Coordinates of C-alpha atoms and ligand atoms in Angstrom, one line a residue:
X1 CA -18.2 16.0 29.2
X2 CA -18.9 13.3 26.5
X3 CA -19.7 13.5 23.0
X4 CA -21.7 11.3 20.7
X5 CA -19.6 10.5 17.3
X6 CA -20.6 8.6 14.2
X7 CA -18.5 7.2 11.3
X8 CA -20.7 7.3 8.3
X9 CA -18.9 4.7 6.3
X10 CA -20.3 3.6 2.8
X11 CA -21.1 0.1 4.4
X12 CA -21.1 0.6 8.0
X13 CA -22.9 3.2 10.4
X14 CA -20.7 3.4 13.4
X15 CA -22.0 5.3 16.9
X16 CA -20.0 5.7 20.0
X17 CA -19.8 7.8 23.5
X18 CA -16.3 9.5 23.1
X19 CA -15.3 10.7 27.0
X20 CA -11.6 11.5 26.4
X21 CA -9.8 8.7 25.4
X22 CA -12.6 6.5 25.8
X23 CA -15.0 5.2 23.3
X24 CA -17.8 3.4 24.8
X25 CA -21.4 2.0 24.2
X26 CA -19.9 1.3 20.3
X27 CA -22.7 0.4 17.7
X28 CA -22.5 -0.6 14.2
X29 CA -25.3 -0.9 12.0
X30 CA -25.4 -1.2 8.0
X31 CA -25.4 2.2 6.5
X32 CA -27.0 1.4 3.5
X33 CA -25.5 4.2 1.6
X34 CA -27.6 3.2 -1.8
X35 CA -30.6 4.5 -0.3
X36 CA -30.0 8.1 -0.4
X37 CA -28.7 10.5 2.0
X38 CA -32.4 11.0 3.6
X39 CA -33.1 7.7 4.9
X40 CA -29.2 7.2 6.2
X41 CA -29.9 10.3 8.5
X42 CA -33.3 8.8 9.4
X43 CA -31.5 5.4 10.5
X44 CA -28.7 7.1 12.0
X45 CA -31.4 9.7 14.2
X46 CA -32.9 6.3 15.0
X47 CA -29.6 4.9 16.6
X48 CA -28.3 8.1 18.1
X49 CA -31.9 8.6 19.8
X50 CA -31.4 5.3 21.2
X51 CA -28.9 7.0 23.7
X52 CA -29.1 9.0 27.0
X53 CA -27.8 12.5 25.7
X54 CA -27.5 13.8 29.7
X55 CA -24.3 14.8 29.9
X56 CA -23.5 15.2 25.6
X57 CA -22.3 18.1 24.6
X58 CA -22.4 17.9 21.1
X59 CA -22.0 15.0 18.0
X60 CA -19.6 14.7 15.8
X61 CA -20.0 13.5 12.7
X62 CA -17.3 11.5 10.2
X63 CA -18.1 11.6 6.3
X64 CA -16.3 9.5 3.6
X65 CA -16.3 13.1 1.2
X66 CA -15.0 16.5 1.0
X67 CA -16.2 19.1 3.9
X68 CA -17.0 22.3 4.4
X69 CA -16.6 21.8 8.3
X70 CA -17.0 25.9 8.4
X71 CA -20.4 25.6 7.8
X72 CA -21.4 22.1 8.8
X73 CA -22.0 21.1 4.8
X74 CA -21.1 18.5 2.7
X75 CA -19.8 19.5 -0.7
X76 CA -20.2 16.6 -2.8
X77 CA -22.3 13.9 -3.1
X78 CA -20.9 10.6 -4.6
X79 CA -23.6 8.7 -6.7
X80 CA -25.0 6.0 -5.2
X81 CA -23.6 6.6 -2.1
X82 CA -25.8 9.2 0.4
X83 CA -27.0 10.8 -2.7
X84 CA -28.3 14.4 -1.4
X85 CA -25.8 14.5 1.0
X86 CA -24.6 18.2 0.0
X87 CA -28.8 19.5 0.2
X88 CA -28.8 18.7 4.1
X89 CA -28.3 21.6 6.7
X90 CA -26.7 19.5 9.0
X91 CA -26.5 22.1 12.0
X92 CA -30.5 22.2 11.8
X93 CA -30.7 18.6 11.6
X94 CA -28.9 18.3 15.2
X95 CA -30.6 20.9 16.7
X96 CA -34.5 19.9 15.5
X97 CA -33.5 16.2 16.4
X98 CA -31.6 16.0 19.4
X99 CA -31.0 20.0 20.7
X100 CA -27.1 19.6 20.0
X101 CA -24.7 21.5 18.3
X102 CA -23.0 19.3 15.4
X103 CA -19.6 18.8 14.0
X104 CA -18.8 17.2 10.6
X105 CA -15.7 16.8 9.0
X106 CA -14.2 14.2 6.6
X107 CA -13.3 11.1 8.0
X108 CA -9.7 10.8 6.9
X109 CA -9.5 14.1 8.7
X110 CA -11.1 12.8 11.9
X111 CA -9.1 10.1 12.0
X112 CA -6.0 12.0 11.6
X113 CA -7.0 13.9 14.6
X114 CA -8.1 10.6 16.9
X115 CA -4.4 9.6 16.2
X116 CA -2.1 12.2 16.0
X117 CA -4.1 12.7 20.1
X118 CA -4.6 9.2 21.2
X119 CA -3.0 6.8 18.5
X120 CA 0.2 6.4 16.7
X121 CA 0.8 10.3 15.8
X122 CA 0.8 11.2 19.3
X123 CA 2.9 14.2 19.6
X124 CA 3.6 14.8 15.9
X125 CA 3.2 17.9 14.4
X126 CA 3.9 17.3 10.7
X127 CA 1.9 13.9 9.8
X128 CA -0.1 12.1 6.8
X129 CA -2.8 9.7 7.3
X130 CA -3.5 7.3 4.4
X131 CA -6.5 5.1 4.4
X132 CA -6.6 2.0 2.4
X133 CA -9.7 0.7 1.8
X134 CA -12.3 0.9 -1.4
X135 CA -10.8 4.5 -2.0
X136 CA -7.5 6.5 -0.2
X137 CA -8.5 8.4 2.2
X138 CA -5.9 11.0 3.2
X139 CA -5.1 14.2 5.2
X140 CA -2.4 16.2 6.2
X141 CA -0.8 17.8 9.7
X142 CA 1.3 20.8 8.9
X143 CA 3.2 22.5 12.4
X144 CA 0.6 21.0 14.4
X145 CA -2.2 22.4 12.4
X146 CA -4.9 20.4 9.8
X147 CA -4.6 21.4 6.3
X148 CA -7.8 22.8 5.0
X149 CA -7.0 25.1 2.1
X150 CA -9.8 27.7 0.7
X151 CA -12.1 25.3 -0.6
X152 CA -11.7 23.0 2.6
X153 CA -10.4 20.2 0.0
X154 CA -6.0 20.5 0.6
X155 CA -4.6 17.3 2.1
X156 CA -7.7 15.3 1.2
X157 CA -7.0 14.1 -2.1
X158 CA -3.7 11.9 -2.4
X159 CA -5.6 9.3 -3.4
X160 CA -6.4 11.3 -6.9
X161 CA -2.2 12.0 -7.5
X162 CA -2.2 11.1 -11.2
X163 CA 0.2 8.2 -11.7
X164 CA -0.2 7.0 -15.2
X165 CA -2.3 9.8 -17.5
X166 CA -3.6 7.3 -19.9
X167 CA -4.2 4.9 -17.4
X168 CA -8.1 3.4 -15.5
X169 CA -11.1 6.5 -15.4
X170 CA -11.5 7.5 -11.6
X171 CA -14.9 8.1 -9.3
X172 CA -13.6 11.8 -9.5
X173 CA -13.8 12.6 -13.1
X174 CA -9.9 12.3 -14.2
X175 CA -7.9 9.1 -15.2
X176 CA -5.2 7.3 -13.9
X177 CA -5.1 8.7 -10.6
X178 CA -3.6 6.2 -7.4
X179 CA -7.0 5.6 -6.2
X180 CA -8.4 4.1 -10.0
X181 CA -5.1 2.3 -10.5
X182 CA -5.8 0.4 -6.9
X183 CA -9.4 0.0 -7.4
X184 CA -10.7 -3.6 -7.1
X185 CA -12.5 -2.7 -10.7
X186 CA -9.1 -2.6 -12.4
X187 CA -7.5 -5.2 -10.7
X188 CA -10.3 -7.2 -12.7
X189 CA -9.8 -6.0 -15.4
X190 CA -6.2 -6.5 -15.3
X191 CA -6.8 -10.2 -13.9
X192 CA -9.2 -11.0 -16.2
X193 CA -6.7 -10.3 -19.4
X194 CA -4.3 -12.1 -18.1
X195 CA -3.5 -14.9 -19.6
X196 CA -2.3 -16.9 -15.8
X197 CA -6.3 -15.8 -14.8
X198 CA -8.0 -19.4 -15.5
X199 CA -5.0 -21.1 -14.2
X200 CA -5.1 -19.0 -10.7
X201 CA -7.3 -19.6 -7.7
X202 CA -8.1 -15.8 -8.2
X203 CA -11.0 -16.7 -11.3
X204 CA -13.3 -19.3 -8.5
X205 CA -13.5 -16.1 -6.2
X206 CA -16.5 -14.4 -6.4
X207 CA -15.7 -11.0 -6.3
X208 CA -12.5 -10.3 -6.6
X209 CA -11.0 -8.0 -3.2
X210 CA -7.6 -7.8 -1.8
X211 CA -8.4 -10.7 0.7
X212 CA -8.8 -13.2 -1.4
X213 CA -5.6 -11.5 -4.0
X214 CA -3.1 -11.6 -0.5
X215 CA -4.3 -14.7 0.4
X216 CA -3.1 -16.4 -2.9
X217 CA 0.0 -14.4 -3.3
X218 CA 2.7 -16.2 -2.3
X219 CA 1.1 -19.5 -4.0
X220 CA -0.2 -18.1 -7.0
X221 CA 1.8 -15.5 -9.7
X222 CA -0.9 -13.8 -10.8
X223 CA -1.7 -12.9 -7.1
X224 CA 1.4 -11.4 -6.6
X225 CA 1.6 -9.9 -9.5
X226 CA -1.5 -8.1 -8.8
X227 CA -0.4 -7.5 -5.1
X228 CA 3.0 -6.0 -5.8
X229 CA 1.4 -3.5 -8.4
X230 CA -0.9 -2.4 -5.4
X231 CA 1.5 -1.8 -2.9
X232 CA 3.4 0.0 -5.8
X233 CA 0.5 2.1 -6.3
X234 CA 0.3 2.9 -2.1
X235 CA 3.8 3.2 -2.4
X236 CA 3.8 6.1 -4.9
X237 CA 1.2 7.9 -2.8
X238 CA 3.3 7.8 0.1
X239 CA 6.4 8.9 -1.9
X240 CA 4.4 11.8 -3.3
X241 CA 2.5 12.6 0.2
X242 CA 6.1 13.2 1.9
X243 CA 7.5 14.5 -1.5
X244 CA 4.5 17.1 -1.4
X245 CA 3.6 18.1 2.5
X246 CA 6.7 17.4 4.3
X247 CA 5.1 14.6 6.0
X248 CA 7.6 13.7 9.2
X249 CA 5.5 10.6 9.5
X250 CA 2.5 9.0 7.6
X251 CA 0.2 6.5 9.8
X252 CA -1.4 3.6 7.3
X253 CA -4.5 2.6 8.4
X254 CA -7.9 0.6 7.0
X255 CA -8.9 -2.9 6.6
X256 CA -6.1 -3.8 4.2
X257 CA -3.9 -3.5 6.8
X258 CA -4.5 -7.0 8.7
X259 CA -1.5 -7.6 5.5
X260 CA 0.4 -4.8 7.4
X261 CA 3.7 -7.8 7.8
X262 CA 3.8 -7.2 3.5
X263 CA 2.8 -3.3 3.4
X264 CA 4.4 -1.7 5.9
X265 CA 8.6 -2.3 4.7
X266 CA 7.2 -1.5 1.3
X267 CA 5.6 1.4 2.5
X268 CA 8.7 2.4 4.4
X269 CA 10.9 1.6 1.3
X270 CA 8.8 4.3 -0.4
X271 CA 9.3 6.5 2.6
X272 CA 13.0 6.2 1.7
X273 CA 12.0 7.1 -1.6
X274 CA 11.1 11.0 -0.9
X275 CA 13.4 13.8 -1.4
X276 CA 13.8 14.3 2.3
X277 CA 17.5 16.1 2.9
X278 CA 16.8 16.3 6.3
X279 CA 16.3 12.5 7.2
X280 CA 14.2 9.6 6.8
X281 CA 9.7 9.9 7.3
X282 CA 8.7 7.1 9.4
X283 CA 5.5 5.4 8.9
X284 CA 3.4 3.7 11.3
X285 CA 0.7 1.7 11.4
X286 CA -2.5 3.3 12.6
X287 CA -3.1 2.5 16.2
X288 CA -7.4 3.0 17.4
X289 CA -8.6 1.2 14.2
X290 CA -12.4 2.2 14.2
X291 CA -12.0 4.2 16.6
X292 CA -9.5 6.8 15.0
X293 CA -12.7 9.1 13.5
X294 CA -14.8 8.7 16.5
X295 CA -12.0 10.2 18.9
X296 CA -11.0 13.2 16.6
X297 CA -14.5 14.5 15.9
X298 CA -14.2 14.7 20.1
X299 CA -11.2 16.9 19.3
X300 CA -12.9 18.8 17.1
X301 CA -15.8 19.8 19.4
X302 CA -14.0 19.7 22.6
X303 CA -10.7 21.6 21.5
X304 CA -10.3 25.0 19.5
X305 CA -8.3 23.3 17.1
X306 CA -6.1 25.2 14.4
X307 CA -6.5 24.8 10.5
X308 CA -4.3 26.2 7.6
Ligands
ZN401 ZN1 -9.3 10.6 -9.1

């Protein structure tokens, strides 16, 4: 019994097989997200009818936004990324194009689920997944079951704890929350009004990303600088996360984490941070990588699994 699952990243389209544990037959294709949520489904039909459905059960679908996974709808479209996401009736979509039933969920979600079976949270039951990447992706494992809330939105939004009120406007309408404070546009901003900024390898960078700001930190003060005041941002969310959901354990995955040597004590620092009477919350690095969201929207279809 396999399944076919797609992570429907703003840059990258990913497709697998997921039989089990086992992700197979892996493609990844540009997503080109600016083009509107039509033509991403049309490209992603395209690539899933490339595959021999005999034997697929279903397909289960990662999104980078909020879910209604009770009815198979997205509630939000971000601009200029899928716009018209939220107008598409998914479940009809499936079943006109390929004769499947679909799953969709949120992909911090999904990947939750891929490790809490298969990856680093295997066996938890009260765990917090925190994506680093362009945003912060999170979600939340409370006894064993996936926090949902009413309006399917609990658990997802760590990212948008407000740290400093008066501080950088944020994709989600408010200001100062973790995920604006991290962003790559403020860490310009700040850079660029820094008086160290012509002086530091930072200003011949095109465009400015954490690469290029962990690369230079141990050589360059402005770097590190800019560094430290992310990981204090990460830091905080993981404080709050714990502080908040009574996370046992938080996994850290996304890109940023090839720097997981630098992150992770920090990380764990701010773990030691939380107002946790009853011990210490461990974090791990997340294990599957990619994979994480492909494996847990095969939870979700295979398995009658619990939210709260
Ligand atoms: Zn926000």
């Amino acid at each position: 019994m396999s399944i076919i699952a797609v992570d429907l990243g703003g840059t990258n389209l990913k497709v697998g097989v997921v039989d089990g544990a086992t992700v197979s037959s892996v493609q990844s294709v540009e997503s080109h997200s600016h083009r509107g949520a039509a033509a991403a489904l049309e490209r992603l039909a395209g690539v899933i009818g490339g595959y021999d459905l005999t034997g697929v059960t279903g397909i289960g679908l990662a999104l980078p936004t909020l879910i209604d996974s009770r009815n198979a709808r997205v509630m939000v479209s971000m601009k200029g990324k899928f716009e018209g996401l939220h107008e598409i009736d998914f479940q009809q979509w499936s079943q006109s194009k390929f004769g499947r039933p679909i799953k969709i969920e949120n992909d911090a979600h999904a990947a939750l689920l891929g490790e809490w079976k298969h990856g680093a949270a295997r066996g938890g039951r009260n765990v917090g997944m925190i994506t680093l990447g362009t945003g912060i992706g999170t979600s939340i494992m409370i006894e064993g079951r996936l926090l949902r809330g009413r309006h399917s939105q609990a658990g997802n939004l760590a990212g948008h704890f407000v740290i400093d009120p008066a501080g950088f406007p944020c994709v989600c309408g408010g200001r100062g929350c973790a995920e604006a404070q991290q962003h790559l546009s403020a860490m310009s901003q700040i850079a660029a009004a820094d008086k160290r900024f012509a002086a530091s390898p930072l200003s011949q960078t095109k465009t400015l990303d954490y690469a290029a700001i962990f690369k230079s930190a141990e050589s360059d003060p402005l770097a590190h600088d800019l560094r430290d005041r992310a990981i204090g941002v990460w830091g905080a969310v993981v404080t709050s996360m714990i502080n908040q959901f009574d996370c046992e354990q938080v996994i850290v995955g996304g890109g940023i984490m090839r720097s997981a040597d630098v992150i992770m004590p920090a990380l764990q620092a701010a773990a030691g941070r939380a107002c946790t009477p009853w011990g210490t919350a461990q974090i791990h690095p997340a294990a599957l990588g990619d994979h994480a969201a492909l494996l847990g929207m095969a939870v979700l279809l295979n398995e009658q699994f619990e939210y709260v």
